[in-house]
Amino acid sequence: MTAMPPLAITATSLISALGRGKAAHLAALRARRGGLVANPAAGVAGGGFIGPVAGVERHRLAPPLAAFTCRNNVLLDLALATDGFAATVAHAVARHGPARIGVILGTSTSGIASGEDAYRARDPATGALPENFDFAHTHDFFSAARFVQAALGLTGPAFVVSTACASAARAFVDAAQLIAAGVIDAAVVGGADTLCRMTLAGFAALGLIAPGPCRPADAARDGLSIGEAAGFALLERGEESPFALLGYGESSDGHHMSAPHPEALGAIAAMRDALRRADLAADDIDYINLHGTGTPANDASEDRAVAAVFGDRVPASSTKGFTGHTLGAAGIVEAVIALLALENGLLPGGLNIERVDPGFRAQVLTANVERAISRVLSNSFGFGGANGSLIFGRR
């Protein structure tokens, strides 16, 4: 395999339960302050703890884009307006032209909350959905890409990836391939996922919701906490930037609808694929941001994979104890956290850990470590065995 050239990351943005913007996230990580709260709708929507984004209900889309109003697109709009992201894209449009910038996003819920509301308001006699339910602009998966294209004035290729919890990580992969093929010069990548009834109740039905805040890698971990978030990164060919996407790896377990491969073969393949594409050895990685959901099976499987590739040399942690599991947005949330770690020399220790699982072999961080680092690997593993690993580093 030929190594890929580093792909410049010229802008990022992030909103989650930790706040709005990268500075808010860095402050929360440094203070070890999580954003999870008890689910106020516990009786009807799954229970446990959730990671909501503050202020979503008060935000309004600009009038020309009002037809796209749904919680997912409102999250995306907030992220576009955060960290100067939209302004940086405008400068990229001046360099490349709107048709040479793609939009590739990941989501698993899309605007499903709008569909849930419409279903509750259906005609009691006929069962018909209300006439004002605009599926194409709200519930449909492609709504997110159409909205972001319209908001940024872009006309290049645009699509939405839905590979469960690996969706937003997969968006980086597709963007890098489109740029390498010469189809586009730059790409807006990222994604959003929303707290909604079906997701919360669905994970509860699977017995995967922790009664308290999730505690990935803890010996007594007992499930996940669902969060919501949105974020973006701007990838550009040939531009100057201190940080870059150095490599990516992907694989498919082909094993089970919701359980990881028992020997973690898919996760191992994704991480090794990323290292080969970045032309790096395992010893070149300084920190691993784990997928780390907090379920017993998933964390144990990822530990086996990390130990197989890296042994116990590389510090690793999951940041889902801070943000909750943001599902299809997890890839962009943790990509931005990985870049914050690079920029600020902060390796965030996992939150809510009382005792690391004694069966784990990887080096799990339980407290923050501050030191300069050069390369970070971020894992995203989804239902159905969709695996993605991204490597970010200094240029």
C-alpha positions as YAML, in Angstrom:
chain: A
units: angstrom
residues:
- id: 1
  name: MET
  ca: [0.00, 0.00, 0.00]
- id: 2
  name: THR
  ca: [1.30, 3.46, -0.93]
- id: 3
  name: ALA
  ca: [1.28, 6.00, 1.90]
- id: 4
  name: MET
  ca: [-1.16, 8.86, 1.48]
- id: 5
  name: PRO
  ca: [0.11, 12.45, 1.46]
- id: 6
  name: PRO
  ca: [-0.91, 14.36, 4.59]
- id: 7
  name: LEU
  ca: [-4.21, 16.14, 4.07]
- id: 8
  name: ALA
  ca: [-4.36, 19.59, 5.69]
- id: 9
  name: ILE
  ca: [-7.06, 20.29, 8.26]
- id: 10
  name: THR
  ca: [-7.64, 24.02, 8.00]
- id: 11
  name: ALA
  ca: [-10.66, 24.43, 10.29]
- id: 12
  name: THR
  ca: [-12.72, 22.51, 12.83]
- id: 13
  name: SER
  ca: [-15.75, 23.17, 15.00]
- id: 14
  name: LEU
  ca: [-17.60, 21.26, 17.70]
- id: 15
  name: ILE
  ca: [-20.71, 21.46, 19.88]
- id: 16
  name: SER
  ca: [-21.70, 18.81, 22.39]
- id: 17
  name: ALA
  ca: [-22.87, 18.43, 25.97]
- id: 18
  name: LEU
  ca: [-19.53, 19.98, 26.97]
- id: 19
  name: GLY
  ca: [-20.46, 23.27, 25.37]
- id: 20
  name: ARG
  ca: [-20.16, 25.25, 22.18]
- id: 21
  name: GLY
  ca: [-16.74, 25.55, 20.60]
- id: 22
  name: LYS
  ca: [-13.29, 24.06, 21.00]
- id: 23
  name: ALA
  ca: [-12.32, 26.31, 23.91]
- id: 24
  name: ALA
  ca: [-15.31, 25.08, 25.91]
- id: 25
  name: HIS
  ca: [-14.35, 21.47, 25.20]
- id: 26
  name: LEU
  ca: [-10.72, 22.01, 26.14]
- id: 27
  name: ALA
  ca: [-11.74, 23.68, 29.39]
- id: 28
  name: ALA
  ca: [-14.12, 20.84, 30.30]
- id: 29
  name: LEU
  ca: [-11.52, 18.17, 29.50]
- id: 30
  name: ARG
  ca: [-8.87, 19.98, 31.56]
- id: 31
  name: ALA
  ca: [-11.28, 20.43, 34.48]
- id: 32
  name: ARG
  ca: [-12.50, 16.83, 34.11]
- id: 33
  name: ARG
  ca: [-16.06, 18.18, 33.98]
- id: 34
  name: GLY
  ca: [-18.51, 15.93, 32.14]
- id: 35
  name: GLY
  ca: [-21.73, 16.99, 30.42]
- id: 36
  name: LEU
  ca: [-23.96, 14.03, 31.27]
- id: 37
  name: VAL
  ca: [-27.22, 14.58, 33.19]
- id: 38
  name: ALA
  ca: [-30.03, 12.29, 34.36]
- id: 39
  name: ASN
  ca: [-32.49, 11.64, 31.53]
- id: 40
  name: PRO
  ca: [-35.54, 13.80, 32.39]
- id: 41
  name: ALA
  ca: [-37.77, 11.55, 30.25]
- id: 42
  name: ALA
  ca: [-36.56, 8.38, 31.91]
- id: 43
  name: GLY
  ca: [-40.01, 6.83, 32.06]
- id: 44
  name: VAL
  ca: [-40.63, 6.98, 28.34]
- id: 45
  name: ALA
  ca: [-37.23, 7.28, 26.71]
- id: 46
  name: GLY
  ca: [-34.72, 4.81, 27.95]
- id: 47
  name: GLY
  ca: [-33.64, 6.10, 31.35]
- id: 48
  name: GLY
  ca: [-30.02, 6.49, 32.35]
- id: 49
  name: PHE
  ca: [-27.99, 9.63, 31.68]
- id: 50
  name: ILE
  ca: [-27.84, 11.70, 28.50]
- id: 51
  name: GLY
  ca: [-25.59, 14.35, 27.00]
- id: 52
  name: PRO
  ca: [-27.83, 17.14, 25.62]
- id: 53
  name: VAL
  ca: [-26.62, 20.26, 23.83]
- id: 54
  name: ALA
  ca: [-27.83, 23.43, 25.56]
- id: 55
  name: GLY
  ca: [-29.77, 26.03, 23.61]
- id: 56
  name: VAL
  ca: [-30.89, 23.91, 20.65]
- id: 57
  name: GLU
  ca: [-34.58, 24.69, 21.22]
- id: 58
  name: ARG
  ca: [-33.96, 28.45, 21.11]
- id: 59
  name: HIS
  ca: [-31.96, 28.46, 17.88]
- id: 60
  name: ARG
  ca: [-33.64, 29.30, 14.56]
- id: 61
  name: LEU
  ca: [-32.36, 28.68, 11.06]
- id: 62
  name: ALA
  ca: [-32.11, 31.67, 8.72]
- id: 63
  name: PRO
  ca: [-35.44, 32.25, 6.88]
- id: 64
  name: PRO
  ca: [-34.23, 30.99, 3.46]
- id: 65
  name: LEU
  ca: [-33.27, 27.69, 5.15]
- id: 66
  name: ALA
  ca: [-36.26, 27.38, 7.49]
- id: 67
  name: ALA
  ca: [-37.67, 24.38, 5.60]
- id: 68
  name: PHE
  ca: [-34.70, 22.36, 6.88]
- id: 69
  name: THR
  ca: [-35.66, 22.91, 10.51]
- id: 70
  name: CYS
  ca: [-35.17, 19.74, 12.54]
- id: 71
  name: ARG
  ca: [-32.98, 19.08, 15.56]
- id: 72
  name: ASN
  ca: [-30.16, 17.52, 13.51]
- id: 73
  name: ASN
  ca: [-29.93, 20.48, 11.14]
- id: 74
  name: VAL
  ca: [-30.17, 22.98, 13.99]
- id: 75
  name: LEU
  ca: [-27.19, 21.23, 15.61]
- id: 76
  name: LEU
  ca: [-25.33, 21.46, 12.30]
- id: 77
  name: ASP
  ca: [-26.20, 25.16, 11.96]
- id: 78
  name: LEU
  ca: [-24.87, 25.86, 15.45]
- id: 79
  name: ALA
  ca: [-21.64, 24.06, 14.57]
- id: 80
  name: LEU
  ca: [-21.26, 25.99, 11.30]
- id: 81
  name: ALA
  ca: [-21.44, 29.23, 13.28]
- id: 82
  name: THR
  ca: [-18.90, 28.03, 15.87]
- id: 83
  name: ASP
  ca: [-15.12, 28.42, 15.93]
- id: 84
  name: GLY
  ca: [-15.23, 30.58, 12.77]
- id: 85
  name: PHE
  ca: [-15.89, 27.50, 10.66]
- id: 86
  name: ALA
  ca: [-18.27, 28.99, 8.08]
- id: 87
  name: ALA
  ca: [-15.97, 31.98, 7.57]
- id: 88
  name: THR
  ca: [-12.99, 29.70, 6.91]
- id: 89
  name: VAL
  ca: [-15.03, 27.75, 4.36]
- id: 90
  name: ALA
  ca: [-15.86, 31.03, 2.63]
- id: 91
  name: HIS
  ca: [-12.12, 31.67, 2.19]
- id: 92
  name: ALA
  ca: [-11.73, 28.14, 0.80]
- id: 93
  name: VAL
  ca: [-14.50, 28.85, -1.71]
- id: 94
  name: ALA
  ca: [-12.51, 31.85, -2.93]
- id: 95
  name: ARG
  ca: [-9.48, 29.59, -3.48]
- id: 96
  name: HIS
  ca: [-11.10, 26.51, -4.97]
- id: 97
  name: GLY
  ca: [-14.55, 27.55, -6.19]
- id: 98
  name: PRO
  ca: [-17.84, 26.21, -4.78]
- id: 99
  name: ALA
  ca: [-17.99, 23.24, -7.18]
- id: 100
  name: ARG
  ca: [-14.60, 21.91, -6.02]
- id: 101
  name: ILE
  ca: [-15.58, 21.56, -2.36]
- id: 102
  name: GLY
  ca: [-17.50, 18.46, -1.31]
- id: 103
  name: VAL
  ca: [-19.78, 17.92, 1.66]
- id: 104
  name: ILE
  ca: [-19.56, 14.47, 3.26]
- id: 105
  name: LEU
  ca: [-21.37, 13.99, 6.55]
- id: 106
  name: GLY
  ca: [-22.18, 11.14, 8.89]
- id: 107
  name: THR
  ca: [-25.34, 10.57, 10.90]
- id: 108
  name: SER
  ca: [-27.35, 7.67, 12.24]
- id: 109
  name: THR
  ca: [-30.53, 9.40, 13.41]
- id: 110
  name: SER
  ca: [-30.77, 12.17, 10.81]
- id: 111
  name: GLY
  ca: [-33.99, 14.10, 11.53]
- id: 112
  name: ILE
  ca: [-35.80, 11.12, 12.94]
- id: 113
  name: ALA
  ca: [-37.16, 13.22, 15.81]
- id: 114
  name: SER
  ca: [-39.25, 15.10, 13.22]
- id: 115
  name: GLY
  ca: [-40.62, 11.79, 11.96]
- id: 116
  name: GLU
  ca: [-41.47, 10.79, 15.52]
- id: 117
  name: ASP
  ca: [-43.36, 14.06, 16.05]
- id: 118
  name: ALA
  ca: [-45.23, 13.59, 12.77]
- id: 119
  name: TYR
  ca: [-46.19, 10.03, 13.68]
- id: 120
  name: ARG
  ca: [-47.61, 11.22, 16.99]
- id: 121
  name: ALA
  ca: [-49.67, 13.84, 15.13]
- id: 122
  name: ARG
  ca: [-51.10, 11.50, 12.46]
- id: 123
  name: ASP
  ca: [-54.81, 11.59, 11.65]
- id: 124
  name: PRO
  ca: [-56.62, 9.37, 14.18]
- id: 125
  name: ALA
  ca: [-59.12, 8.21, 11.54]
- id: 126
  name: THR
  ca: [-56.89, 7.57, 8.54]
- id: 127
  name: GLY
  ca: [-53.45, 7.31, 10.10]
- id: 128
  name: ALA
  ca: [-52.16, 9.86, 7.60]
- id: 129
  name: LEU
  ca: [-49.14, 11.93, 8.59]
- id: 130
  name: PRO
  ca: [-49.75, 15.69, 8.94]
- id: 131
  name: GLU
  ca: [-49.58, 17.65, 5.70]
- id: 132
  name: ASN
  ca: [-46.87, 19.96, 7.05]
- id: 133
  name: PHE
  ca: [-44.45, 17.06, 7.63]
- id: 134
  name: ASP
  ca: [-41.60, 17.74, 5.17]
- id: 135
  name: PHE
  ca: [-39.76, 14.42, 4.98]
- id: 136
  name: ALA
  ca: [-37.21, 15.51, 2.36]
- id: 137
  name: HIS
  ca: [-36.02, 18.58, 4.27]
- id: 138
  name: THR
  ca: [-36.08, 17.08, 7.78]
- id: 139
  name: HIS
  ca: [-36.24, 13.32, 8.27]
- id: 140
  name: ASP
  ca: [-34.41, 12.16, 5.14]
- id: 141
  name: PHE
  ca: [-30.73, 11.22, 5.55]
- id: 142
  name: PHE
  ca: [-29.69, 13.50, 2.69]
- id: 143
  name: SER
  ca: [-31.30, 16.48, 4.39]
- id: 144
  name: ALA
  ca: [-28.08, 17.17, 6.36]
- id: 145
  name: ALA
  ca: [-25.89, 17.40, 3.25]
- id: 146
  name: ARG
  ca: [-28.42, 19.52, 1.34]
- id: 147
  name: PHE
  ca: [-28.71, 21.87, 4.31]
- id: 148
  name: VAL
  ca: [-24.95, 22.32, 4.77]
- id: 149
  name: GLN
  ca: [-24.45, 22.81, 1.02]
- id: 150
  name: ALA
  ca: [-27.13, 25.49, 0.97]
- id: 151
  name: ALA
  ca: [-25.86, 27.19, 4.14]
- id: 152
  name: LEU
  ca: [-22.29, 27.40, 2.81]
- id: 153
  name: GLY
  ca: [-23.12, 28.04, -0.85]
- id: 154
  name: LEU
  ca: [-21.30, 24.94, -2.06]
- id: 155
  name: THR
  ca: [-22.12, 23.02, -5.25]
- id: 156
  name: GLY
  ca: [-19.65, 20.10, -5.25]
- id: 157
  name: PRO
  ca: [-20.46, 16.44, -4.55]
- id: 158
  name: ALA
  ca: [-22.47, 15.94, -1.40]
- id: 159
  name: PHE
  ca: [-23.72, 12.87, 0.40]
- id: 160
  name: VAL
  ca: [-24.44, 11.44, 3.84]
- id: 161
  name: VAL
  ca: [-22.85, 8.30, 5.26]
- id: 162
  name: SER
  ca: [-24.72, 6.13, 7.73]
- id: 163
  name: THR
  ca: [-22.51, 3.34, 9.04]
- id: 164
  name: ALA
  ca: [-23.84, 3.52, 12.60]
- id: 165
  name: CYS
  ca: [-21.30, 4.83, 15.11]
- id: 166
  name: ALA
  ca: [-18.52, 4.89, 12.50]
- id: 167
  name: SER
  ca: [-20.46, 7.29, 10.23]
- id: 168
  name: ALA
  ca: [-18.54, 10.52, 10.77]
- id: 169
  name: ALA
  ca: [-15.18, 8.74, 10.74]
- id: 170
  name: ARG
  ca: [-16.18, 7.21, 7.42]
- id: 171
  name: ALA
  ca: [-16.89, 10.73, 6.11]
- id: 172
  name: PHE
  ca: [-13.15, 11.49, 6.48]
- id: 173
  name: VAL
  ca: [-12.32, 8.37, 4.48]
- id: 174
  name: ASP
  ca: [-14.68, 9.18, 1.61]
- id: 175
  name: ALA
  ca: [-13.49, 12.80, 1.50]
- id: 176
  name: ALA
  ca: [-9.83, 11.77, 1.38]
- id: 177
  name: GLN
  ca: [-10.56, 9.36, -1.46]
- id: 178
  name: LEU
  ca: [-12.48, 11.98, -3.47]
- id: 179
  name: ILE
  ca: [-9.63, 14.47, -3.03]
- id: 180
  name: ALA
  ca: [-7.00, 11.86, -3.95]
- id: 181
  name: ALA
  ca: [-8.99, 10.98, -7.09]
- id: 182
  name: GLY
  ca: [-9.04, 14.64, -8.15]
- id: 183
  name: VAL
  ca: [-12.82, 14.92, -7.96]
- id: 184
  name: ILE
  ca: [-12.61, 17.78, -5.45]
- id: 185
  name: ASP
  ca: [-9.89, 19.95, -3.89]
- id: 186
  name: ALA
  ca: [-11.45, 20.27, -0.44]
- id: 187
  name: ALA
  ca: [-14.20, 18.78, 1.67]
- id: 188
  name: VAL
  ca: [-16.40, 19.76, 4.57]
- id: 189
  name: VAL
  ca: [-16.61, 16.59, 6.68]
- id: 190
  name: GLY
  ca: [-18.31, 15.88, 9.96]
- id: 191
  name: GLY
  ca: [-21.77, 15.02, 11.11]
- id: 192
  name: ALA
  ca: [-24.51, 15.28, 13.68]
- id: 193
  name: ASP
  ca: [-26.69, 13.04, 15.73]
- id: 194
  name: THR
  ca: [-29.63, 13.92, 17.90]
- id: 195
  name: LEU
  ca: [-31.19, 12.72, 21.09]
- id: 196
  name: CYS
  ca: [-34.52, 11.21, 20.06]
- id: 197
  name: ARG
  ca: [-37.04, 8.77, 21.48]
- id: 198
  name: MET
  ca: [-36.30, 5.87, 19.14]
- id: 199
  name: THR
  ca: [-32.56, 5.90, 19.80]
- id: 200
  name: LEU
  ca: [-32.91, 6.12, 23.57]
- id: 201
  name: ALA
  ca: [-35.67, 3.52, 23.76]
- id: 202
  name: GLY
  ca: [-33.93, 1.29, 21.23]
- id: 203
  name: PHE
  ca: [-30.66, 1.13, 23.15]
- id: 204
  name: ALA
  ca: [-32.65, 0.60, 26.35]
- id: 205
  name: ALA
  ca: [-34.45, -2.34, 24.70]
- id: 206
  name: LEU
  ca: [-31.05, -3.83, 23.90]
- id: 207
  name: GLY
  ca: [-30.13, -3.54, 27.59]
- id: 208
  name: LEU
  ca: [-27.22, -1.22, 26.79]
- id: 209
  name: ILE
  ca: [-28.11, 1.94, 28.76]
- id: 210
  name: ALA
  ca: [-26.09, 2.44, 31.96]
- id: 211
  name: PRO
  ca: [-28.19, 3.52, 34.95]
- id: 212
  name: GLY
  ca: [-25.57, 6.15, 35.85]
- id: 213
  name: PRO
  ca: [-23.06, 8.13, 33.78]
- id: 214
  name: CYS
  ca: [-21.14, 5.74, 31.53]
- id: 215
  name: ARG
  ca: [-17.66, 4.67, 32.68]
- id: 216
  name: PRO
  ca: [-15.71, 3.19, 29.77]
- id: 217
  name: ALA
  ca: [-12.91, 0.77, 30.74]
- id: 218
  name: ASP
  ca: [-14.06, 0.53, 34.35]
- id: 219
  name: ALA
  ca: [-14.19, -2.97, 35.82]
- id: 220
  name: ALA
  ca: [-17.85, -2.42, 36.76]
- id: 221
  name: ARG
  ca: [-18.92, -0.65, 33.55]
- id: 222
  name: ASP
  ca: [-22.55, -1.33, 32.79]
- id: 223
  name: GLY
  ca: [-23.48, 0.33, 29.54]
- id: 224
  name: LEU
  ca: [-23.47, 3.57, 27.63]
- id: 225
  name: SER
  ca: [-24.92, 7.07, 27.93]
- id: 226
  name: ILE
  ca: [-26.33, 8.60, 24.75]
- id: 227
  name: GLY
  ca: [-25.31, 12.13, 23.80]
- id: 228
  name: GLU
  ca: [-25.89, 14.49, 20.89]
- id: 229
  name: ALA
  ca: [-23.39, 16.61, 19.02]
- id: 230
  name: ALA
  ca: [-22.37, 18.17, 15.72]
- id: 231
  name: GLY
  ca: [-19.01, 19.13, 14.32]
- id: 232
  name: PHE
  ca: [-17.00, 19.76, 11.20]
- id: 233
  name: ALA
  ca: [-13.50, 19.65, 9.75]
- id: 234
  name: LEU
  ca: [-12.32, 21.26, 6.55]
- id: 235
  name: LEU
  ca: [-9.87, 19.11, 4.59]
- id: 236
  name: GLU
  ca: [-7.86, 20.84, 1.86]
- id: 237
  name: ARG
  ca: [-5.28, 19.63, -0.61]
- id: 238
  name: GLY
  ca: [-2.10, 21.69, -0.87]
- id: 239
  name: GLU
  ca: [-2.86, 24.15, 1.92]
- id: 240
  name: GLU
  ca: [-0.67, 25.08, 4.87]
- id: 241
  name: SER
  ca: [-1.89, 23.92, 8.26]
- id: 242
  name: PRO
  ca: [-0.17, 22.77, 11.44]
- id: 243
  name: PHE
  ca: [-2.30, 19.61, 11.59]
- id: 244
  name: ALA
  ca: [-3.30, 16.98, 9.06]
- id: 245
  name: LEU
  ca: [-5.08, 13.72, 8.47]
- id: 246
  name: LEU
  ca: [-2.13, 11.36, 8.09]
- id: 247
  name: GLY
  ca: [-3.93, 8.08, 7.49]
- id: 248
  name: TYR
  ca: [-7.16, 6.17, 7.71]
- id: 249
  name: GLY
  ca: [-8.14, 2.54, 8.01]
- id: 250
  name: GLU
  ca: [-11.45, 0.81, 7.59]
- id: 251
  name: SER
  ca: [-12.80, -2.71, 7.78]
- id: 252
  name: SER
  ca: [-15.97, -4.69, 8.20]
- id: 253
  name: ASP
  ca: [-16.34, -7.49, 10.74]
- id: 254
  name: GLY
  ca: [-19.14, -9.21, 8.85]
- id: 255
  name: HIS
  ca: [-19.85, -10.97, 12.15]
- id: 256
  name: HIS
  ca: [-23.00, -9.77, 13.96]
- id: 257
  name: MET
  ca: [-25.66, -7.05, 13.85]
- id: 258
  name: SER
  ca: [-24.64, -5.50, 17.16]
- id: 259
  name: ALA
  ca: [-21.81, -7.51, 18.77]
- id: 260
  name: PRO
  ca: [-18.12, -6.97, 17.96]
- id: 261
  name: HIS
  ca: [-15.99, -9.75, 16.49]
- id: 262
  name: PRO
  ca: [-14.92, -12.00, 19.41]
- id: 263
  name: GLU
  ca: [-11.25, -11.76, 18.42]
- id: 264
  name: ALA
  ca: [-11.53, -8.09, 17.38]
- id: 265
  name: LEU
  ca: [-10.18, -8.92, 13.95]
- id: 266
  name: GLY
  ca: [-11.98, -6.05, 12.23]
- id: 267
  name: ALA
  ca: [-10.75, -3.45, 14.72]
- id: 268
  name: ILE
  ca: [-7.19, -4.77, 14.43]
- id: 269
  name: ALA
  ca: [-7.40, -4.59, 10.64]
- id: 270
  name: ALA
  ca: [-8.68, -0.99, 10.70]
- id: 271
  name: MET
  ca: [-5.88, 0.24, 12.97]
- id: 272
  name: ARG
  ca: [-3.16, -1.56, 11.00]
- id: 273
  name: ASP
  ca: [-4.65, -0.23, 7.75]
- id: 274
  name: ALA
  ca: [-4.43, 3.32, 9.12]
- id: 275
  name: LEU
  ca: [-0.81, 2.86, 10.20]
- id: 276
  name: ARG
  ca: [0.18, 1.50, 6.79]
- id: 277
  name: ARG
  ca: [-1.57, 4.31, 4.94]
- id: 278
  name: ALA
  ca: [0.17, 6.88, 7.18]
- id: 279
  name: ASP
  ca: [3.52, 5.04, 6.75]
- id: 280
  name: LEU
  ca: [3.88, 4.86, 10.53]
- id: 281
  name: ALA
  ca: [4.79, 2.17, 13.04]
- id: 282
  name: ALA
  ca: [2.79, 1.46, 16.18]
- id: 283
  name: ASP
  ca: [5.50, 3.16, 18.24]
- id: 284
  name: ASP
  ca: [4.93, 6.41, 16.34]
- id: 285
  name: ILE
  ca: [1.49, 6.90, 17.93]
- id: 286
  name: ASP
  ca: [1.45, 9.01, 21.12]
- id: 287
  name: TYR
  ca: [-2.21, 8.68, 22.21]
- id: 288
  name: ILE
  ca: [-5.27, 6.65, 21.23]
- id: 289
  name: ASN
  ca: [-8.77, 8.06, 21.58]
- id: 290
  name: LEU
  ca: [-10.75, 4.86, 22.07]
- id: 291
  name: HIS
  ca: [-14.24, 4.24, 20.76]
- id: 292
  name: GLY
  ca: [-14.88, 3.07, 24.34]
- id: 293
  name: THR
  ca: [-18.65, 3.02, 24.69]
- id: 294
  name: GLY
  ca: [-18.78, 1.62, 28.23]
- id: 295
  name: THR
  ca: [-20.49, -1.67, 27.39]
- id: 296
  name: PRO
  ca: [-18.69, -4.75, 28.74]
- id: 297
  name: ALA
  ca: [-18.35, -6.49, 25.37]
- id: 298
  name: ASN
  ca: [-17.31, -3.52, 23.22]
- id: 299
  name: ASP
  ca: [-14.65, -2.18, 25.60]
- id: 300
  name: ALA
  ca: [-13.16, -5.65, 26.09]
- id: 301
  name: SER
  ca: [-13.04, -6.25, 22.34]
- id: 302
  name: GLU
  ca: [-11.36, -2.90, 21.66]
- id: 303
  name: ASP
  ca: [-8.83, -3.56, 24.42]
- id: 304
  name: ARG
  ca: [-7.91, -6.84, 22.74]
- id: 305
  name: ALA
  ca: [-7.46, -5.00, 19.45]
- id: 306
  name: VAL
  ca: [-5.37, -2.15, 20.90]
- id: 307
  name: ALA
  ca: [-3.17, -4.59, 22.82]
- id: 308
  name: ALA
  ca: [-2.63, -6.67, 19.68]
- id: 309
  name: VAL
  ca: [-1.46, -3.65, 17.68]
- id: 310
  name: PHE
  ca: [0.17, -1.41, 20.31]
- id: 311
  name: GLY
  ca: [0.78, -3.59, 23.36]
- id: 312
  name: ASP
  ca: [0.65, -1.49, 26.53]
- id: 313
  name: ARG
  ca: [2.96, 1.29, 25.32]
- id: 314
  name: VAL
  ca: [0.49, 3.86, 24.03]
- id: 315
  name: PRO
  ca: [-1.73, 5.82, 26.47]
- id: 316
  name: ALA
  ca: [-5.39, 5.39, 25.59]
- id: 317
  name: SER
  ca: [-8.73, 6.66, 26.83]
- id: 318
  name: SER
  ca: [-12.35, 7.05, 25.88]
- id: 319
  name: THR
  ca: [-13.86, 10.53, 26.18]
- id: 320
  name: LYS
  ca: [-17.46, 9.29, 26.10]
- id: 321
  name: GLY
  ca: [-17.64, 9.68, 29.88]
- id: 322
  name: PHE
  ca: [-17.53, 13.44, 29.14]
- id: 323
  name: THR
  ca: [-19.80, 13.71, 26.09]
- id: 324
  name: GLY
  ca: [-21.82, 10.53, 26.08]
- id: 325
  name: HIS
  ca: [-21.92, 8.33, 23.00]
- id: 326
  name: THR
  ca: [-22.87, 10.65, 20.15]
- id: 327
  name: LEU
  ca: [-23.40, 7.72, 17.77]
- id: 328
  name: GLY
  ca: [-23.08, 8.85, 14.13]
- id: 329
  name: ALA
  ca: [-21.35, 12.05, 15.24]
- id: 330
  name: ALA
  ca: [-18.80, 10.26, 17.45]
- id: 331
  name: GLY
  ca: [-16.20, 10.24, 14.66]
- id: 332
  name: ILE
  ca: [-16.11, 14.03, 14.34]
- id: 333
  name: VAL
  ca: [-16.44, 14.66, 18.09]
- id: 334
  name: GLU
  ca: [-13.44, 12.51, 18.82]
- id: 335
  name: ALA
  ca: [-11.48, 13.75, 15.78]
- id: 336
  name: VAL
  ca: [-11.75, 17.30, 17.12]
- id: 337
  name: ILE
  ca: [-10.80, 16.10, 20.61]
- id: 338
  name: ALA
  ca: [-7.79, 14.32, 19.08]
- id: 339
  name: LEU
  ca: [-6.76, 17.57, 17.40]
- id: 340
  name: LEU
  ca: [-7.22, 19.45, 20.68]
- id: 341
  name: ALA
  ca: [-4.94, 16.89, 22.31]
- id: 342
  name: LEU
  ca: [-2.30, 17.51, 19.62]
- id: 343
  name: GLU
  ca: [-2.55, 21.28, 19.76]
- id: 344
  name: ASN
  ca: [-2.58, 21.59, 23.55]
- id: 345
  name: GLY
  ca: [-0.56, 18.59, 24.70]
- id: 346
  name: LEU
  ca: [-3.50, 17.23, 26.68]
- id: 347
  name: LEU
  ca: [-4.14, 13.51, 26.97]
- id: 348
  name: PRO
  ca: [-7.56, 13.35, 28.65]
- id: 349
  name: GLY
  ca: [-7.96, 10.53, 31.15]
- id: 350
  name: GLY
  ca: [-11.20, 8.60, 31.09]
- id: 351
  name: LEU
  ca: [-13.97, 9.94, 33.32]
- id: 352
  name: ASN
  ca: [-15.93, 8.03, 35.99]
- id: 353
  name: ILE
  ca: [-13.36, 5.21, 36.27]
- id: 354
  name: GLU
  ca: [-12.95, 3.80, 39.78]
- id: 355
  name: ARG
  ca: [-10.91, 0.73, 38.79]
- id: 356
  name: VAL
  ca: [-9.68, -0.18, 35.33]
- id: 357
  name: ASP
  ca: [-10.83, -3.61, 34.23]
- id: 358
  name: PRO
  ca: [-8.02, -5.88, 35.52]
- id: 359
  name: GLY
  ca: [-8.32, -7.98, 32.36]
- id: 360
  name: PHE
  ca: [-7.35, -5.08, 30.12]
- id: 361
  name: ARG
  ca: [-3.87, -5.05, 28.64]
- id: 362
  name: ALA
  ca: [-3.81, -1.61, 26.99]
- id: 363
  name: GLN
  ca: [-2.52, 1.42, 28.91]
- id: 364
  name: VAL
  ca: [-5.78, 3.09, 30.02]
- id: 365
  name: LEU
  ca: [-5.49, 6.68, 31.27]
- id: 366
  name: THR
  ca: [-7.57, 7.48, 34.35]
- id: 367
  name: ALA
  ca: [-6.17, 10.99, 34.86]
- id: 368
  name: ASN
  ca: [-5.14, 13.76, 32.52]
- id: 369
  name: VAL
  ca: [-1.56, 13.84, 31.27]
- id: 370
  name: GLU
  ca: [-0.05, 17.03, 29.85]
- id: 371
  name: ARG
  ca: [2.87, 16.65, 27.46]
- id: 372
  name: ALA
  ca: [3.68, 17.47, 23.86]
- id: 373
  name: ILE
  ca: [2.54, 14.82, 21.38]
- id: 374
  name: SER
  ca: [2.80, 14.47, 17.62]
- id: 375
  name: ARG
  ca: [0.32, 11.81, 16.47]
- id: 376
  name: VAL
  ca: [-3.06, 10.57, 17.68]
- id: 377
  name: LEU
  ca: [-5.17, 7.64, 16.52]
- id: 378
  name: SER
  ca: [-8.96, 7.85, 16.90]
- id: 379
  name: ASN
  ca: [-11.19, 4.77, 16.71]
- id: 380
  name: SER
  ca: [-14.86, 4.58, 15.70]
- id: 381
  name: PHE
  ca: [-16.56, 1.20, 15.65]
- id: 382
  name: GLY
  ca: [-20.22, 0.78, 14.70]
- id: 383
  name: PHE
  ca: [-23.02, -1.76, 14.79]
- id: 384
  name: GLY
  ca: [-22.80, -4.28, 12.00]
- id: 385
  name: GLY
  ca: [-19.01, -4.40, 12.34]
- id: 386
  name: ALA
  ca: [-18.21, -1.09, 10.59]
- id: 387
  name: ASN
  ca: [-14.74, -0.05, 11.77]
- id: 388
  name: GLY
  ca: [-12.84, 3.18, 11.16]
- id: 389
  name: SER
  ca: [-9.50, 4.41, 12.48]
- id: 390
  name: LEU
  ca: [-8.11, 7.88, 11.75]
- id: 391
  name: ILE
  ca: [-4.59, 9.16, 12.42]
- id: 392
  name: PHE
  ca: [-4.03, 12.88, 12.95]
- id: 393
  name: GLY
  ca: [-0.68, 14.56, 13.40]
- id: 394
  name: ARG
  ca: [1.53, 17.58, 13.11]
- id: 395
  name: ARG
  ca: [2.83, 18.38, 9.66]
...
